[in-house]
PDB file of N, CA and C in Angstrom:
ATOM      1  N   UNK A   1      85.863  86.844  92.594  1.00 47.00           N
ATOM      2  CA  UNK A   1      85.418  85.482  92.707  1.00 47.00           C
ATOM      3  C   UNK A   1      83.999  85.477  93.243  1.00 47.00           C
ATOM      4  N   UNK A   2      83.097  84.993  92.476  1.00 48.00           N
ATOM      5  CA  UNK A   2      81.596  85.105  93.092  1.00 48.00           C
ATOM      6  C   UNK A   2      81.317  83.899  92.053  1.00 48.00           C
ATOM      7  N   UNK A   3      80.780  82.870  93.050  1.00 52.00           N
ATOM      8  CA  UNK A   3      79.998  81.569  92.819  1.00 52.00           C
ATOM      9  C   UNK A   3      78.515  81.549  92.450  1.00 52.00           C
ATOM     10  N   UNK A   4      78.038  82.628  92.656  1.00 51.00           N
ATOM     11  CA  UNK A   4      76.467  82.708  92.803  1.00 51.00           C
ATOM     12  C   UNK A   4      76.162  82.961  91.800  1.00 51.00           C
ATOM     13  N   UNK A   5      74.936  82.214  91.019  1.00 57.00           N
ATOM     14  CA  UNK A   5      74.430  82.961  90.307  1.00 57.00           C
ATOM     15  C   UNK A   5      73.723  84.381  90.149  1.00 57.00           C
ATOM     16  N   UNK A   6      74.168  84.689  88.811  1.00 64.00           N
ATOM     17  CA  UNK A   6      73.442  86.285  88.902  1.00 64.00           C
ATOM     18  C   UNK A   6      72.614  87.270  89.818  1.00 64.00           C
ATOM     19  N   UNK A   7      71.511  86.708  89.651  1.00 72.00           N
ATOM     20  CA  UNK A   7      70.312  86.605  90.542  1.00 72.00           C
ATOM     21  C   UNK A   7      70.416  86.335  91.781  1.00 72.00           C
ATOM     22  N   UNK A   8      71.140  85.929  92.131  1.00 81.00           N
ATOM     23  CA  UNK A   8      70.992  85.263  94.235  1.00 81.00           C
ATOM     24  C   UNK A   8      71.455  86.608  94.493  1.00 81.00           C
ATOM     25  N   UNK A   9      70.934  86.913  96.001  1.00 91.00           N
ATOM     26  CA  UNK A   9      71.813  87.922  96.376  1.00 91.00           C
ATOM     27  C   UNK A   9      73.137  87.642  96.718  1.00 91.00           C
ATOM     28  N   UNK A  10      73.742  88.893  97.021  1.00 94.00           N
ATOM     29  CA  UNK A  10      74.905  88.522  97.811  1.00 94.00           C
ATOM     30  C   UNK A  10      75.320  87.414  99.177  1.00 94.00           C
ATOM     31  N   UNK A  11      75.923  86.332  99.279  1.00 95.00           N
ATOM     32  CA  UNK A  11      76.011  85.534 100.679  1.00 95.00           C
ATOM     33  C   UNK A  11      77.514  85.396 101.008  1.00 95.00           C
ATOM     34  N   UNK A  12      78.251  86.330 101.964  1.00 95.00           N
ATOM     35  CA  UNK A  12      79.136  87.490 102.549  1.00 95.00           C
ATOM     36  C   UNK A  12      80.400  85.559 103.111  1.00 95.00           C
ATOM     37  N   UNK A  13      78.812  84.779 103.344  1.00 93.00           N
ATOM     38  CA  UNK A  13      79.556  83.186 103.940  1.00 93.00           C
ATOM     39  C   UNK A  13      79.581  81.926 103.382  1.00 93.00           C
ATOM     40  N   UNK A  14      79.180  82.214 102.133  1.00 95.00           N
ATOM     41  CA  UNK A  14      79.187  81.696 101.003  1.00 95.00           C
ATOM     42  C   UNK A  14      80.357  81.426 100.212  1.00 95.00           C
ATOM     43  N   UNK A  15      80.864  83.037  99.893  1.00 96.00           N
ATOM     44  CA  UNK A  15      81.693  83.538  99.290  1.00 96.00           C
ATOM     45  C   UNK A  15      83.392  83.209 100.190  1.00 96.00           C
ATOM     46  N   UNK A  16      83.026  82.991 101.381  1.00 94.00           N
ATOM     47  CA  UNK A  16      84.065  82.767 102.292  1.00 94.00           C
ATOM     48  C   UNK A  16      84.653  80.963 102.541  1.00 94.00           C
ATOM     49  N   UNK A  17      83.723  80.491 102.183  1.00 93.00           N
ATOM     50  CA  UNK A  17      83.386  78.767 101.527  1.00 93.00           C
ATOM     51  C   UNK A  17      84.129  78.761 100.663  1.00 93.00           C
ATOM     52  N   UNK A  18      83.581  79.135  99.754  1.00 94.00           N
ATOM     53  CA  UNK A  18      83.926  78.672  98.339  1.00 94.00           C
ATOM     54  C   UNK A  18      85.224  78.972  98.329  1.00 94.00           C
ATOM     55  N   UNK A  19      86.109  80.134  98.643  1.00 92.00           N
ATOM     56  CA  UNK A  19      87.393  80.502  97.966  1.00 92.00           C
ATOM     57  C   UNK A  19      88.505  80.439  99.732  1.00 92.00           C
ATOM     58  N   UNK A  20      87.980  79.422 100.789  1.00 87.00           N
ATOM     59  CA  UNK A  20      88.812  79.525 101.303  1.00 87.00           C
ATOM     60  C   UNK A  20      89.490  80.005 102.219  1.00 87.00           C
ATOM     61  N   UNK A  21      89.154  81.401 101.937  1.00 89.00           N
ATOM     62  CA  UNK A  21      89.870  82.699 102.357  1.00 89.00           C
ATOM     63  C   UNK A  21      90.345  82.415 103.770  1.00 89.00           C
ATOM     64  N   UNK A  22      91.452  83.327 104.368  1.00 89.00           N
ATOM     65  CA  UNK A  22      91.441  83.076 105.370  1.00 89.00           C
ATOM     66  C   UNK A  22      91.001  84.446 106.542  1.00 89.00           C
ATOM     67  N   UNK A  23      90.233  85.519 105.973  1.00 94.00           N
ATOM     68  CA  UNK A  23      89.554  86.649 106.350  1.00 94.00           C
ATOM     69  C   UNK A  23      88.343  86.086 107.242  1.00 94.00           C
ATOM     70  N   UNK A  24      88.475  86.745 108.788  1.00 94.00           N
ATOM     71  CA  UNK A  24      87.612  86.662 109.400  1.00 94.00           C
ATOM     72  C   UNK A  24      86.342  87.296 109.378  1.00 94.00           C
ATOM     73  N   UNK A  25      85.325  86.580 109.799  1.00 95.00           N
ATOM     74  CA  UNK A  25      83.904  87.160 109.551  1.00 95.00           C
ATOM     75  C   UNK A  25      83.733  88.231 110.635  1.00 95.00           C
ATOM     76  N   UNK A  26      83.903  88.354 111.825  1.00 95.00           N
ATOM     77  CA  UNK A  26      84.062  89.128 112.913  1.00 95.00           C
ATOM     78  C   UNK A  26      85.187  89.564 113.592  1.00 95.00           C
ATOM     79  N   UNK A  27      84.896  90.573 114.004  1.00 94.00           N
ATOM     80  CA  UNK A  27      86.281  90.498 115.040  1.00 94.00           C
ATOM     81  C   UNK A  27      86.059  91.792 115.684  1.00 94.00           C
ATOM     82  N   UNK A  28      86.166  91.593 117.038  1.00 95.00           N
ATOM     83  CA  UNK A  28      85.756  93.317 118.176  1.00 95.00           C
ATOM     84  C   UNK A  28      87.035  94.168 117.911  1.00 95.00           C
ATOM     85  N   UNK A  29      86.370  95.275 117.738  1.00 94.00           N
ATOM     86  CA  UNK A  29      86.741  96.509 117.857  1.00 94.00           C
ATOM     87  C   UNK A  29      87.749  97.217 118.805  1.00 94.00           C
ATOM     88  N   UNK A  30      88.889  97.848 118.514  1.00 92.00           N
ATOM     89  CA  UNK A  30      89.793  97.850 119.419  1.00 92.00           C
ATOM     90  C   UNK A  30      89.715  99.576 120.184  1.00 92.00           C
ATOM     91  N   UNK A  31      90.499 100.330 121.031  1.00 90.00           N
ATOM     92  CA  UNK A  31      90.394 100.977 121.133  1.00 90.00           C
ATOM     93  C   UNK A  31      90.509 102.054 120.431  1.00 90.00           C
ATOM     94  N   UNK A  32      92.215 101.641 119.412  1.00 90.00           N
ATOM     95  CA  UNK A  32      92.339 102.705 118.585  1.00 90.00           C
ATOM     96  C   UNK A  32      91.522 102.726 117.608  1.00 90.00           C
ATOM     97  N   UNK A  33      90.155 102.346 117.471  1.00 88.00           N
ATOM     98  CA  UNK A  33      89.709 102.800 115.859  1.00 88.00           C
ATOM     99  C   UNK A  33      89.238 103.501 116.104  1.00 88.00           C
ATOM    100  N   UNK A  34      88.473 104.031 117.457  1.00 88.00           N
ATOM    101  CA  UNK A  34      87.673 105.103 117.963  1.00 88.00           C
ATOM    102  C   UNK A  34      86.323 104.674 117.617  1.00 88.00           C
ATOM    103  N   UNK A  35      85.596 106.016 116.839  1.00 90.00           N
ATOM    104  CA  UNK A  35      84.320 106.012 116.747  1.00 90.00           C
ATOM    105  C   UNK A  35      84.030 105.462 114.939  1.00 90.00           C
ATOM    106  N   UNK A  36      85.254 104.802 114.525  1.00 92.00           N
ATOM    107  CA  UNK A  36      84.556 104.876 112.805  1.00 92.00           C
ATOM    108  C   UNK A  36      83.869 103.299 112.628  1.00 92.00           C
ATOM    109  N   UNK A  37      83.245 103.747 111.437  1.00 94.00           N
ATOM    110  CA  UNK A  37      82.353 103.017 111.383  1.00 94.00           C
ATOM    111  C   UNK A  37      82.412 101.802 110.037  1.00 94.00           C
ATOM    112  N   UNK A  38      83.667 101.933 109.350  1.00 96.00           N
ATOM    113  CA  UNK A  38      84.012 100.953 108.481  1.00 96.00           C
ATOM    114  C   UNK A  38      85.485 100.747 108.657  1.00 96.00           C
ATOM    115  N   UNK A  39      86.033  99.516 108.377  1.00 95.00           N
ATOM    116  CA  UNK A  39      87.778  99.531 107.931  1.00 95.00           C
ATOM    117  C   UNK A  39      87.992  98.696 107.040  1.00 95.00           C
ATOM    118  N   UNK A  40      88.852  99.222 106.311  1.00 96.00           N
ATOM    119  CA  UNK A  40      89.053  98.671 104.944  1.00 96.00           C
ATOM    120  C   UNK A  40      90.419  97.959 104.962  1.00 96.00           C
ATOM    121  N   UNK A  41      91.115  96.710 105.248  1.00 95.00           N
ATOM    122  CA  UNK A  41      92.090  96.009 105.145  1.00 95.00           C
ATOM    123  C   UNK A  41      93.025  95.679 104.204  1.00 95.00           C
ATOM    124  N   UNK A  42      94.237  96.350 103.853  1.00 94.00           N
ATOM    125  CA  UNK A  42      95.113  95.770 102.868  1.00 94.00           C
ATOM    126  C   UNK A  42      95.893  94.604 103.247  1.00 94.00           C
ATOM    127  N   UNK A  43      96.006  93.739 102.330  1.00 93.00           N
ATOM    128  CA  UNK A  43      96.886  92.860 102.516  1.00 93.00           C
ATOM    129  C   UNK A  43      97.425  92.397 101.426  1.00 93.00           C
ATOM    130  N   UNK A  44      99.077  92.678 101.685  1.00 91.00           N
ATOM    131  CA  UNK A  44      99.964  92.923 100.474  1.00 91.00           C
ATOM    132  C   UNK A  44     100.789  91.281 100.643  1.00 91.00           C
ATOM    133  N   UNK A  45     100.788  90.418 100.934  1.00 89.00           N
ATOM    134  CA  UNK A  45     101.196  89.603 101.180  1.00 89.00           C
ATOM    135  C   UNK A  45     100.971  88.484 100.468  1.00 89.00           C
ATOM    136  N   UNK A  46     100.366  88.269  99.419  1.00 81.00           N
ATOM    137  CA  UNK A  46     100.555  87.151  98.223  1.00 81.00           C
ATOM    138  C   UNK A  46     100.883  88.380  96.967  1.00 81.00           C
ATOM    139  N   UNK A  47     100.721  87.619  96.124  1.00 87.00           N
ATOM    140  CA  UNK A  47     101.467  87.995  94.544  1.00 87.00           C
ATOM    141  C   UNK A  47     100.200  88.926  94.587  1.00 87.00           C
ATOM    142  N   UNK A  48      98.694  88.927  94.618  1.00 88.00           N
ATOM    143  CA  UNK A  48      98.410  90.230  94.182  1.00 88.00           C
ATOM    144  C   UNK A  48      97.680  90.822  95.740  1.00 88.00           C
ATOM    145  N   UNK A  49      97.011  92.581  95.807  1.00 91.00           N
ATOM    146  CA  UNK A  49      96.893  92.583  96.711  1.00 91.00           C
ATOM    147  C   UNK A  49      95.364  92.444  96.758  1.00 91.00           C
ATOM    148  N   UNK A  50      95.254  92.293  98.409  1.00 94.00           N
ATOM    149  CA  UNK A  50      93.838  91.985  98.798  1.00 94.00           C
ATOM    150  C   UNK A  50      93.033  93.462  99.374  1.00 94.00           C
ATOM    151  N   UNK A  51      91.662  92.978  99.339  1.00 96.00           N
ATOM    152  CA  UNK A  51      91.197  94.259 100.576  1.00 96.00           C
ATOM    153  C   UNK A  51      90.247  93.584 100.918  1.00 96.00           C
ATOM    154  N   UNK A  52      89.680  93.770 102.139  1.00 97.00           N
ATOM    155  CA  UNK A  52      89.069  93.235 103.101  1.00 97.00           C
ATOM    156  C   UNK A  52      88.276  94.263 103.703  1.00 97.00           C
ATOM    157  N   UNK A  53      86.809  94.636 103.513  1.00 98.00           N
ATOM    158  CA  UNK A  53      85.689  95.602 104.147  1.00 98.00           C
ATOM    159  C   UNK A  53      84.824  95.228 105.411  1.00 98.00           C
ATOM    160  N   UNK A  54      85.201  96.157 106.193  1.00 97.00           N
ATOM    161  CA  UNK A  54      84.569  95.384 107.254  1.00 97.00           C
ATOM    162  C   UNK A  54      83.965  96.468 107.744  1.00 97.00           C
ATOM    163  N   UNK A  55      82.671  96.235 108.723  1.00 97.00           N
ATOM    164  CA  UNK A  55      81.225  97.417 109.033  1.00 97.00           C
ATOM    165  C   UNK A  55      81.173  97.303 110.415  1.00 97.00           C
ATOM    166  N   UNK A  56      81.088  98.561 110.978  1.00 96.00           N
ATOM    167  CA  UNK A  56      80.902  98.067 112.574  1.00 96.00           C
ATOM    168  C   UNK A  56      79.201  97.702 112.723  1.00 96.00           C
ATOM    169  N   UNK A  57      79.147  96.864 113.989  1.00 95.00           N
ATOM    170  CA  UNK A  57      77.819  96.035 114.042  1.00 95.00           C
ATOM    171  C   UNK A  57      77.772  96.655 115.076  1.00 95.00           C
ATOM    172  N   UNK A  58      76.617  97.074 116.237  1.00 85.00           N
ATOM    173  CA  UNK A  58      76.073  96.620 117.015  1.00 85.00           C
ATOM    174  C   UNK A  58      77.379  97.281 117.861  1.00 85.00           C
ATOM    175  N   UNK A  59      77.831  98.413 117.925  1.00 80.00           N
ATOM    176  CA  UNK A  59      78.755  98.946 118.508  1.00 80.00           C
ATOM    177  C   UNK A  59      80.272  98.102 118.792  1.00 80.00           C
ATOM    178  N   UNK A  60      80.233  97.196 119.210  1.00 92.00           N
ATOM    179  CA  UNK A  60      81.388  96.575 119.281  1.00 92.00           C
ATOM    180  C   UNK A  60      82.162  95.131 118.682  1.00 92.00           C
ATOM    181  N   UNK A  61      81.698  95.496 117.654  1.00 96.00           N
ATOM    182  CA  UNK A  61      82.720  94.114 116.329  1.00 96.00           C
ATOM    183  C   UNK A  61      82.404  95.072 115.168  1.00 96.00           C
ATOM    184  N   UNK A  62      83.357  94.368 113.862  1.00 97.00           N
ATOM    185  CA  UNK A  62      83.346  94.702 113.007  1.00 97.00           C
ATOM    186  C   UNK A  62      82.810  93.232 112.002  1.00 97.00           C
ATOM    187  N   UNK A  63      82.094  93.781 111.132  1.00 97.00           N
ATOM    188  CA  UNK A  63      81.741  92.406 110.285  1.00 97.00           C
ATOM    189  C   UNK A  63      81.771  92.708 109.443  1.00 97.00           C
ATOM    190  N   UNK A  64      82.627  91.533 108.392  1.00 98.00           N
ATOM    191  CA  UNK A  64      82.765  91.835 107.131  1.00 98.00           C
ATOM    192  C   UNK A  64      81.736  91.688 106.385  1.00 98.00           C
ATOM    193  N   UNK A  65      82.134  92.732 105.189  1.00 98.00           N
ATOM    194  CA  UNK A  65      80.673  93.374 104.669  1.00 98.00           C
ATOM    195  C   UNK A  65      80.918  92.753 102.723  1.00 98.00           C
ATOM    196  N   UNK A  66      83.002  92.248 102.690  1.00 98.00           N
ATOM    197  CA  UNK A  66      83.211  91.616 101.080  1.00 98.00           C
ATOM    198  C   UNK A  66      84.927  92.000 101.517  1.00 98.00           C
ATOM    199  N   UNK A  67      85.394  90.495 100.833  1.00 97.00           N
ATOM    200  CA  UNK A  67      86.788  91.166 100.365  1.00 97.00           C
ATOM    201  C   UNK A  67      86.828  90.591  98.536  1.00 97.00           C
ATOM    202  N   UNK A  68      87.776  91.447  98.350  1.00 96.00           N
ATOM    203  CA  UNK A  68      88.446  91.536  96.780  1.00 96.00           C
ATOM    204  C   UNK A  68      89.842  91.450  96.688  1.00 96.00           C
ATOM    205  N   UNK A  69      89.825  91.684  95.370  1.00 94.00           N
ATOM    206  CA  UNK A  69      91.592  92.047  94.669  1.00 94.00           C
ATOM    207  C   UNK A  69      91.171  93.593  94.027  1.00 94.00           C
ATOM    208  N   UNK A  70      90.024  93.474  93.599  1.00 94.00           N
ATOM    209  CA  UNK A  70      90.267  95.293  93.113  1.00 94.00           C
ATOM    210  C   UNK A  70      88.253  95.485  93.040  1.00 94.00           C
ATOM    211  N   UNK A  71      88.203  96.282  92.702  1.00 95.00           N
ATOM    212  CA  UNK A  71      86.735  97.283  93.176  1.00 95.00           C
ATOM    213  C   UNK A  71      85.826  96.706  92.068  1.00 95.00           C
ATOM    214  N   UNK A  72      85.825  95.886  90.909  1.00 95.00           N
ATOM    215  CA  UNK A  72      85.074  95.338  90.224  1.00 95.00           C
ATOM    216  C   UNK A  72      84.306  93.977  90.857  1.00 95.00           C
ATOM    217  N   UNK A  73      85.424  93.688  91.714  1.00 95.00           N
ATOM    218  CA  UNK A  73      84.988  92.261  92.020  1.00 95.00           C
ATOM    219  C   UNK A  73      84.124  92.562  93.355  1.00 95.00           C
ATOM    220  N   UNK A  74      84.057  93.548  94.073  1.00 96.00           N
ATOM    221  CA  UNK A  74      83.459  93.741  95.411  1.00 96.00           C
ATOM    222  C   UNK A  74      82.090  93.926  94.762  1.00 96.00           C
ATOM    223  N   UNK A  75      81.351  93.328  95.990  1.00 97.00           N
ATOM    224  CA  UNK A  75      79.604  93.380  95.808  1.00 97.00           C
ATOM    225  C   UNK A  75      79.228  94.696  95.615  1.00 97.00           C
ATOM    226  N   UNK A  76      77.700  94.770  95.279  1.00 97.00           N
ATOM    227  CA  UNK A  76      77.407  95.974  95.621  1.00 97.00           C
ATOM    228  C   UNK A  76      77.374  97.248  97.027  1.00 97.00           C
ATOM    229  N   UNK A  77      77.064  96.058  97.930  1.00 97.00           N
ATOM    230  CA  UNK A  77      77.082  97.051  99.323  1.00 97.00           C
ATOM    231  C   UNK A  77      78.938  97.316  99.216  1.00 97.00           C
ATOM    232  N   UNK A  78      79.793  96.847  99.060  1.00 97.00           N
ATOM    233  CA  UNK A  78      81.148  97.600  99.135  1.00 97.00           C
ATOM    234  C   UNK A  78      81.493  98.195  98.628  1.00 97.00           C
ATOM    235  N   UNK A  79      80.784  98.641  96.936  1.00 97.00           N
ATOM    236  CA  UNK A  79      81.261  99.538  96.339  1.00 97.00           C
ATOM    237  C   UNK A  79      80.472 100.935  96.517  1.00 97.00           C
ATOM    238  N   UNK A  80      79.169 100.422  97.525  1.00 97.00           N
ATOM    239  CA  UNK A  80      78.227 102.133  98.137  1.00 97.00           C
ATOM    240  C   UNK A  80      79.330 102.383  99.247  1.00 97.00           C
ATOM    241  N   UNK A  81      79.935 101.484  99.952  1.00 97.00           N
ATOM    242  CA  UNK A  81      80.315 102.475 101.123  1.00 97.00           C
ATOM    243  C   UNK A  81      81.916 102.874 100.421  1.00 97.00           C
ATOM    244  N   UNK A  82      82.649 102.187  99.719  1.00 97.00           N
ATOM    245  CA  UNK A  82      83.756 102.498  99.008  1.00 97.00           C
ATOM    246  C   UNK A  82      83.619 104.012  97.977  1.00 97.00           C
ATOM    247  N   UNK A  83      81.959 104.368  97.124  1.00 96.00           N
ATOM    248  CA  UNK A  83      82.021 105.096  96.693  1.00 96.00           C
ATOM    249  C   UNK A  83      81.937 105.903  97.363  1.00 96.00           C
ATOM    250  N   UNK A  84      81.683 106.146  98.710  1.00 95.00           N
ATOM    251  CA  UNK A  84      80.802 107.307  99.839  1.00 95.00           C
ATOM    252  C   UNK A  84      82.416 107.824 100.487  1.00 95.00           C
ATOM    253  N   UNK A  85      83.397 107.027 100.422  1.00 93.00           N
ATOM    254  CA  UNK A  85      84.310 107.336 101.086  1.00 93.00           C
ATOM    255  C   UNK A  85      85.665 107.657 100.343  1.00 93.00           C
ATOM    256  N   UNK A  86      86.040 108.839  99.716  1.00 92.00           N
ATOM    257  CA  UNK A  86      87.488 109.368  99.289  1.00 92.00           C
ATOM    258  C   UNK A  86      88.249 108.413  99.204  1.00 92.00           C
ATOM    259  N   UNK A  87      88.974 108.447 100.383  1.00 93.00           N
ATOM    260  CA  UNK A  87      89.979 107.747 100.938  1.00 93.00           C
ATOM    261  C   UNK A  87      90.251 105.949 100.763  1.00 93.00           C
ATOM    262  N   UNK A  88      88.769 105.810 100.440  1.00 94.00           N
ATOM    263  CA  UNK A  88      88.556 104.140 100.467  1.00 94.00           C
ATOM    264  C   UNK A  88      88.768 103.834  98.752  1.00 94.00           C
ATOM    265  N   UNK A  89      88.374 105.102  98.171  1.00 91.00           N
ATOM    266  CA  UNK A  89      87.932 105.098  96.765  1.00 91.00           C
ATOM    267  C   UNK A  89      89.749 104.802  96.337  1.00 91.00           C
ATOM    268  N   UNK A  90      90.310 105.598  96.673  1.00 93.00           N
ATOM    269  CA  UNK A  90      91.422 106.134  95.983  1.00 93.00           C
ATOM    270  C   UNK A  90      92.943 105.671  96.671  1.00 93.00           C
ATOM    271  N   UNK A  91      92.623 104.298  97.751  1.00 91.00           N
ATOM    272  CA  UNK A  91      93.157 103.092  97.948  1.00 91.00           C
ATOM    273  C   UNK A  91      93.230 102.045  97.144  1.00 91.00           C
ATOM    274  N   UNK A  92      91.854 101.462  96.251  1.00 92.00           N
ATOM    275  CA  UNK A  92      91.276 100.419  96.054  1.00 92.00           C
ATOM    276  C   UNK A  92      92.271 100.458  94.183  1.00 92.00           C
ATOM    277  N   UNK A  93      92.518  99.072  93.951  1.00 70.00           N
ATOM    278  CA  UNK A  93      92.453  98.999  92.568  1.00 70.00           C
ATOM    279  C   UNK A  93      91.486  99.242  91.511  1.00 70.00           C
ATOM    280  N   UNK A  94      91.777  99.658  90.442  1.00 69.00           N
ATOM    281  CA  UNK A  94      90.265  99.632  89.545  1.00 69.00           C
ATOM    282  C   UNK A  94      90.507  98.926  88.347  1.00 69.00           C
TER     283      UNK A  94
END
């Protein structure tokens, strides 16, 4: 789901407008994540599933960086740190 035309860049609160969502823009960092530096959120809980990318900021929050239903629809910055990461890659729908 992306409202923007072609050309605009990406707007992370835009995109969070338009469709609703109920994915938070922030949220601090807990103990158990340790030292990493992205988390990637499933959520299996409507008819299809979601994912939710989120970037640590500024040492202590995480800010979302795009959520989707599968890896076509994520912006570009989610599909550099999704391609950089195995594990993120080979979670994600395609």
């Amino acid at each position: 789901m992306n409202n923007q035309p072609d050309n605009a860049p990406f707007d992370i609160h835009q995109k969070l407008r338009a469709s609703g969502s109920r994915w938070g823009y922030l949220h601090a960092v807990e103990p158990w994540q340790g030292d990493c530096n992205f988390q990637l959120i499933t959520d299996l809980s409507g008819e299809e599933c979601e994912y939710a990318l989120y970037q640590r900021v500024e040492g202590d929050y995480f800010c979302l960086v795009d959520f989707f239903k599968n890896y076509n629809e994520a912006c570009e910055e989610a599909k550099n740190i999704i391609n950089s990461n195995p594990k993120y890659k080979a979670a994600i729908n395609y």
